[in-house]
Amino acid sequence: GINAEYMGELMANYSKTEIGETCKVAREGYLRAIRMAQDVADYSTVARCYRFLIQCCSSRDDCLPHFQAILSLLPNLPKSGTDPLYPVDEIRWLLVESWNNGVYYYRLSLLERAERWLGCAVKLCRLLPEDDYSNTIMTQYSLVLESMQNRSNFKL
């Protein structure tokens, strides 16, 4: 039979314009199978599938469940030395996307949504090797939370 990794590789080769809702559903099924089995060696395929699903979402809020699924998957993955098997560049991409979504909602004064997205970015940041970039994110997150508390009755 066809294994989940092979199906994921096939689906990763389609573009957004070539596929419709059917392929999106198939990718979601593939990713559910991976979360259940967690024995797939090619996490770059998993990353491409998640990126595709995120980019297919019609709104920022629609893609939040994909970020949450990734966050539940990543801490459980084995590591190669000190590096996660999930591509580090993809984790950085997810971090930037979630941070930008948080800033977007912050500017609209939708503080609970902003905190959800910024919190997601911080969790992703903790999965990366520590560097100046992650220190900057953590510092900025603290400043934003302080500002949020000053702007309203926002409680963490």
Coordinates of N, CA and C in Angstrom, one line a residue:
G1 N 0.8 -1.2 0.0 CA 0.0 0.0 0.0 C 0.8 1.2 0.0
I2 N 0.2 2.4 -0.1 CA 0.9 3.7 -0.1 C 1.0 4.1 1.3
N3 N 2.2 4.5 1.7 CA 2.4 4.9 3.1 C 2.2 6.5 3.2
A4 N 2.0 6.9 4.4 CA 1.7 8.3 4.7 C 2.8 9.3 4.1
E5 N 4.1 8.8 4.3 CA 5.2 9.7 3.8 C 5.1 9.9 2.3
Y6 N 4.8 8.8 1.6 CA 4.7 8.9 0.1 C 3.6 9.8 -0.3
M7 N 2.4 9.6 0.4 CA 1.3 10.5 0.1 C 1.6 11.9 0.3
G8 N 2.3 12.2 1.4 CA 2.6 13.6 1.7 C 3.5 14.2 0.7
E9 N 4.5 13.4 0.2 CA 5.4 13.9 -0.8 C 4.7 14.2 -2.1
L10 N 3.7 13.3 -2.5 CA 2.9 13.6 -3.7 C 2.1 14.8 -3.5
M11 N 1.5 15.0 -2.4 CA 0.7 16.2 -2.2 C 1.5 17.5 -2.1
A12 N 2.7 17.4 -1.6 CA 3.6 18.6 -1.4 C 4.0 19.1 -2.8
N13 N 3.9 18.3 -3.8 CA 4.3 18.7 -5.2 C 3.2 19.5 -5.9
Y14 N 2.0 19.6 -5.4 CA 1.0 20.4 -6.0 C 1.0 21.8 -5.6
S15 N 0.6 22.7 -6.5 CA 0.5 24.1 -6.1 C -0.9 24.4 -5.7
K16 N -1.0 25.6 -5.0 CA -2.3 26.0 -4.5 C -3.4 26.1 -5.7
T17 N -2.9 26.5 -6.8 CA -3.9 26.7 -7.9 C -4.3 25.4 -8.6
E18 N -3.4 24.4 -8.5 CA -3.7 23.1 -9.1 C -4.6 22.2 -8.2
I19 N -4.8 22.6 -7.0 CA -5.6 21.7 -6.1 C -6.7 22.5 -5.5
G20 N -7.6 21.9 -5.0 CA -8.7 22.5 -4.3 C -8.9 22.0 -2.9
E21 N -10.1 22.0 -2.5 CA -10.4 21.6 -1.1 C -10.1 20.2 -0.9
T22 N -10.2 19.3 -1.9 CA -9.9 17.9 -1.8 C -8.5 17.7 -1.3
C23 N -7.5 18.3 -1.9 CA -6.1 18.1 -1.6 C -5.9 18.7 -0.2
K24 N -6.5 19.8 0.1 CA -6.4 20.4 1.5 C -6.8 19.4 2.5
V25 N -8.0 18.7 2.3 CA -8.5 17.7 3.2 C -7.5 16.6 3.3
A26 N -6.9 16.2 2.2 CA -6.0 15.0 2.1 C -4.7 15.4 2.9
R27 N -4.3 16.6 2.8 CA -3.1 17.0 3.6 C -3.4 17.0 5.1
E28 N -4.5 17.5 5.4 CA -4.9 17.5 6.8 C -5.0 16.1 7.4
G29 N -5.5 15.1 6.5 CA -5.5 13.7 6.9 C -4.1 13.2 7.1
Y30 N -3.2 13.5 6.2 CA -1.8 13.1 6.2 C -1.2 13.6 7.5
L31 N -1.4 14.8 7.8 CA -0.8 15.4 9.0 C -1.4 14.8 10.3
R32 N -2.7 14.4 10.3 CA -3.3 13.7 11.5 C -2.6 12.4 11.6
A33 N -2.4 11.7 10.5 CA -1.7 10.4 10.6 C -0.3 10.5 11.1
I34 N 0.4 11.5 10.8 CA 1.7 11.7 11.3 C 1.7 12.0 12.8
R35 N 0.8 12.8 13.2 CA 0.7 13.1 14.7 C 0.4 11.8 15.5
M36 N -0.4 10.9 14.9 CA -0.7 9.7 15.6 C 0.5 8.7 15.5
A37 N 1.2 8.6 14.4 CA 2.2 7.6 14.3 C 3.6 8.2 14.8
Q38 N 3.9 9.4 14.4 CA 5.1 10.1 14.8 C 6.3 9.2 14.4
D39 N 6.3 8.5 13.2 CA 7.4 7.7 12.8 C 7.9 8.1 11.4
V40 N 7.5 9.3 11.0 CA 7.9 9.7 9.6 C 9.3 10.4 9.7
A41 N 10.2 9.9 8.8 CA 11.6 10.4 8.9 C 11.7 11.8 8.2
D42 N 10.8 12.1 7.2 CA 11.0 13.3 6.4 C 10.1 14.4 6.9
Y43 N 10.6 15.2 7.9 CA 9.9 16.2 8.5 C 9.9 17.5 7.6
S44 N 10.7 17.5 6.6 CA 10.6 18.6 5.6 C 9.4 18.5 4.8
T45 N 8.9 17.3 4.6 CA 7.6 17.1 3.9 C 6.5 17.6 4.8
V46 N 6.6 17.2 6.1 CA 5.6 17.7 7.0 C 5.5 19.2 7.1
A47 N 6.7 19.8 7.1 CA 6.8 21.3 7.2 C 6.1 21.9 5.9
R48 N 6.4 21.3 4.8 CA 5.8 21.9 3.5 C 4.3 21.7 3.5
C49 N 3.8 20.6 4.1 CA 2.3 20.4 4.2 C 1.7 21.5 5.1
Y50 N 2.3 21.7 6.2 CA 1.8 22.7 7.1 C 1.9 24.1 6.5
R51 N 3.0 24.4 5.9 CA 3.1 25.8 5.3 C 2.0 25.9 4.2
F52 N 1.8 24.9 3.4 CA 0.7 25.0 2.4 C -0.7 25.2 3.1
L53 N -1.0 24.5 4.1 CA -2.3 24.6 4.8 C -2.4 26.0 5.3
I54 N -1.4 26.5 5.9 CA -1.4 27.9 6.5 C -1.6 28.9 5.4
Q55 N -0.9 28.8 4.3 CA -1.1 29.7 3.2 C -2.4 29.6 2.5
C56 N -3.1 28.5 2.6 CA -4.4 28.3 2.0 C -5.5 28.9 2.9
C57 N -5.2 29.3 4.1 CA -6.3 29.8 5.0 C -6.8 31.1 4.5
S58 N -8.1 31.3 4.7 CA -8.7 32.6 4.2 C -8.5 33.7 5.2
S59 N -8.1 33.4 6.4 CA -7.9 34.5 7.4 C -6.8 34.1 8.4
R60 N -6.4 35.1 9.1 CA -5.4 34.8 10.2 C -5.9 33.8 11.2
D61 N -7.2 34.0 11.6 CA -7.7 33.2 12.6 C -7.9 31.7 12.1
D62 N -8.2 31.5 10.8 CA -8.3 30.2 10.3 C -7.1 29.4 10.4
C63 N -5.9 30.0 10.3 CA -4.7 29.3 10.4 C -4.1 29.0 11.8
L64 N -4.7 29.6 12.8 CA -4.3 29.4 14.1 C -4.3 27.9 14.6
P65 N -5.3 27.1 14.2 CA -5.3 25.7 14.6 C -4.1 24.9 14.0
H66 N -3.6 25.4 12.8 CA -2.4 24.7 12.3 C -1.2 25.0 13.1
F67 N -1.1 26.3 13.5 CA 0.0 26.7 14.4 C 0.0 25.9 15.7
Q68 N -1.2 25.7 16.3 CA -1.4 25.0 17.5 C -1.0 23.5 17.3
A69 N -1.4 23.0 16.2 CA -1.0 21.6 15.9 C 0.5 21.4 15.8
I70 N 1.1 22.3 15.1 CA 2.6 22.3 15.0 C 3.2 22.4 16.4
L71 N 2.7 23.3 17.2 CA 3.2 23.4 18.6 C 3.0 22.2 19.4
S72 N 2.0 21.4 19.2 CA 1.8 20.2 19.9 C 2.7 19.1 19.4
L73 N 3.1 19.2 18.1 CA 3.9 18.2 17.5 C 5.4 18.4 17.8
L74 N 5.9 19.6 17.7 CA 7.3 19.9 17.8 C 8.0 19.4 19.1
P75 N 7.5 19.7 20.2 CA 8.2 19.3 21.4 C 8.4 17.8 21.5
N76 N 7.6 17.0 20.9 CA 7.6 15.5 20.9 C 8.5 14.9 19.9
L77 N 9.1 15.7 19.0 CA 9.9 15.2 18.0 C 11.3 14.9 18.5
P78 N 11.9 13.8 18.0 CA 13.3 13.6 18.4 C 14.2 14.6 17.8
K79 N 15.4 14.7 18.3 CA 16.4 15.7 17.9 C 17.6 15.0 17.3
S80 N 18.2 15.7 16.4 CA 19.5 15.3 15.8 C 20.6 16.1 16.5
G81 N 21.2 15.6 17.6 CA 22.1 16.4 18.4 C 21.3 17.4 19.1
T82 N 21.6 18.7 18.9 CA 20.8 19.8 19.5 C 19.8 20.4 18.6
D83 N 19.8 20.0 17.3 CA 18.8 20.5 16.4 C 17.6 19.6 16.3
P84 N 16.4 20.3 16.2 CA 15.2 19.5 16.0 C 15.2 18.9 14.5
L85 N 14.5 17.8 14.4 CA 14.4 17.2 13.0 C 13.5 18.1 12.1
Y86 N 12.6 18.8 12.7 CA 11.7 19.7 11.9 C 12.6 20.9 11.4
P87 N 12.5 21.2 10.2 CA 13.5 22.2 9.6 C 13.5 23.5 10.4
V88 N 14.6 24.0 10.8 CA 14.8 25.2 11.6 C 14.3 26.4 10.9
D89 N 14.5 26.5 9.6 CA 14.0 27.6 8.8 C 12.5 27.7 8.8
E90 N 11.9 26.5 8.8 CA 10.4 26.5 8.9 C 9.9 27.0 10.2
I91 N 10.6 26.6 11.3 CA 10.2 27.1 12.6 C 10.4 28.6 12.7
R92 N 11.4 29.1 12.1 CA 11.6 30.6 12.0 C 10.5 31.2 11.2
W93 N 10.1 30.6 10.1 CA 9.0 31.2 9.3 C 7.7 31.2 10.1
L94 N 7.4 30.1 10.8 CA 6.2 30.1 11.6 C 6.3 31.1 12.7
L95 N 7.5 31.3 13.3 CA 7.7 32.3 14.4 C 7.4 33.7 13.8
V96 N 7.9 34.0 12.7 CA 7.7 35.4 12.1 C 6.2 35.5 11.7
E97 N 5.6 34.5 11.1 CA 4.2 34.6 10.8 C 3.3 34.9 12.0
S98 N 3.6 34.1 13.1 CA 2.8 34.2 14.3 C 3.0 35.6 14.9
W99 N 4.3 36.0 14.9 CA 4.6 37.3 15.5 C 3.9 38.4 14.8
N100 N 4.0 38.4 13.4 CA 3.3 39.4 12.6 C 1.8 39.4 12.8
N101 N 1.2 38.2 13.0 CA -0.2 38.2 13.2 C -0.6 38.8 14.6
G102 N 0.3 38.6 15.6 CA 0.1 39.2 16.9 C 0.2 40.7 16.8
V103 N 1.1 41.2 16.1 CA 1.3 42.6 15.9 C 0.1 43.2 15.2
Y104 N -0.4 42.5 14.2 CA -1.6 43.0 13.5 C -2.7 43.2 14.4
Y105 N -3.0 42.1 15.2 CA -4.1 42.2 16.2 C -3.9 43.3 17.3
Y106 N -2.7 43.4 17.7 CA -2.3 44.4 18.7 C -2.7 45.8 18.1
R107 N -2.3 46.1 16.9 CA -2.6 47.4 16.3 C -4.1 47.6 16.2
L108 N -4.8 46.6 16.0 CA -6.3 46.7 16.0 C -7.0 46.8 17.3
S109 N -6.1 46.7 18.4 CA -6.6 46.6 19.8 C -7.4 45.4 20.1
L110 N -7.2 44.3 19.4 CA -7.8 43.0 19.7 C -6.8 42.2 20.5
L111 N -6.7 42.6 21.8 CA -5.6 42.2 22.6 C -5.6 40.7 22.9
E112 N -6.7 40.1 23.1 CA -6.7 38.6 23.4 C -6.2 37.9 22.2
R113 N -6.6 38.3 21.0 CA -6.1 37.6 19.8 C -4.6 37.9 19.6
A114 N -4.2 39.1 19.9 CA -2.8 39.5 19.8 C -2.0 38.6 20.8
E115 N -2.4 38.4 22.0 CA -1.7 37.7 23.0 C -1.6 36.2 22.5
R116 N -2.6 35.6 22.0 CA -2.6 34.2 21.5 C -1.5 34.1 20.4
W117 N -1.5 35.0 19.5 CA -0.5 34.9 18.4 C 0.9 35.2 18.9
L118 N 1.1 36.2 19.7 CA 2.4 36.5 20.2 C 2.9 35.4 21.1
G119 N 2.0 34.8 21.9 CA 2.4 33.6 22.8 C 2.8 32.5 21.9
C120 N 2.2 32.3 20.8 CA 2.6 31.2 19.9 C 4.0 31.5 19.4
A121 N 4.3 32.7 19.0 CA 5.6 33.1 18.5 C 6.7 32.8 19.6
V122 N 6.4 33.1 20.9 CA 7.3 32.9 21.9 C 7.5 31.4 22.1
K123 N 6.5 30.6 22.0 CA 6.6 29.1 22.2 C 7.5 28.6 21.0
L124 N 7.3 29.1 19.8 CA 8.2 28.7 18.7 C 9.6 29.1 18.9
C125 N 9.8 30.3 19.4 CA 11.1 30.9 19.7 C 11.9 29.9 20.7
R126 N 11.2 29.4 21.6 CA 11.8 28.5 22.6 C 12.3 27.2 22.0
L127 N 11.8 26.9 20.8 CA 12.2 25.6 20.1 C 13.5 25.8 19.3
L128 N 13.9 27.1 19.1 CA 15.0 27.4 18.3 C 16.3 27.5 19.1
P129 N 17.4 27.3 18.5 CA 18.7 27.5 19.2 C 18.7 29.0 19.7
E130 N 19.2 29.2 20.9 CA 19.2 30.6 21.5 C 20.2 31.4 20.7
D131 N 19.7 32.6 20.3 CA 20.6 33.6 19.6 C 20.0 35.0 19.9
D132 N 20.6 36.0 19.3 CA 20.2 37.4 19.5 C 18.7 37.6 19.1
Y133 N 18.3 36.8 18.0 CA 17.0 36.9 17.5 C 15.9 36.5 18.6
S134 N 16.2 35.4 19.2 CA 15.2 34.9 20.2 C 15.2 35.8 21.4
N135 N 16.4 36.4 21.8 CA 16.4 37.3 22.9 C 15.6 38.5 22.6
T136 N 15.7 39.0 21.3 CA 14.9 40.2 20.9 C 13.4 39.9 21.0
I137 N 13.0 38.7 20.5 CA 11.6 38.3 20.6 C 11.1 38.3 22.0
M138 N 11.8 37.7 22.9 CA 11.4 37.6 24.3 C 11.3 39.0 24.9
T139 N 12.3 39.8 24.6 CA 12.2 41.2 25.2 C 11.0 42.0 24.7
Q140 N 10.8 41.9 23.3 CA 9.7 42.6 22.7 C 8.3 42.1 23.3
Y141 N 8.3 40.8 23.5 CA 7.0 40.2 24.0 C 6.7 40.7 25.4
S142 N 7.7 40.8 26.2 CA 7.5 41.4 27.6 C 7.0 42.9 27.5
L143 N 7.6 43.6 26.5 CA 7.2 45.0 26.4 C 5.8 45.1 25.8
V144 N 5.4 44.3 24.9 CA 4.0 44.3 24.4 C 3.0 43.9 25.5
L145 N 3.3 42.9 26.2 CA 2.4 42.5 27.3 C 2.2 43.6 28.3
E146 N 3.3 44.3 28.7 CA 3.2 45.4 29.6 C 2.3 46.5 29.0
S147 N 2.5 46.8 27.7 CA 1.8 47.8 27.0 C 0.3 47.4 26.9
M148 N 0.0 46.1 26.7 CA -1.4 45.6 26.7 C -2.0 45.8 28.0
Q149 N -1.3 45.6 29.1 CA -1.9 45.7 30.4 C -2.2 47.2 30.7
N150 N -1.3 48.1 30.2 CA -1.5 49.5 30.4 C -2.7 50.1 29.5
R151 N -2.9 49.5 28.3 CA -3.9 50.0 27.4 C -5.4 49.6 27.9
S152 N -5.5 48.6 28.6 CA -6.9 48.2 29.0 C -6.8 47.4 30.3
N153 N -7.9 46.8 30.6 CA -8.0 45.9 31.7 C -7.6 44.5 31.3
F154 N -6.8 44.4 30.3 CA -6.3 43.1 29.8 C -5.6 42.3 30.9
K155 N -6.0 41.1 31.2 CA -5.4 40.3 32.2 C -4.8 39.0 31.5
L156 N -3.7 38.6 31.9 CA -3.1 37.4 31.4 C -3.6 36.1 32.1

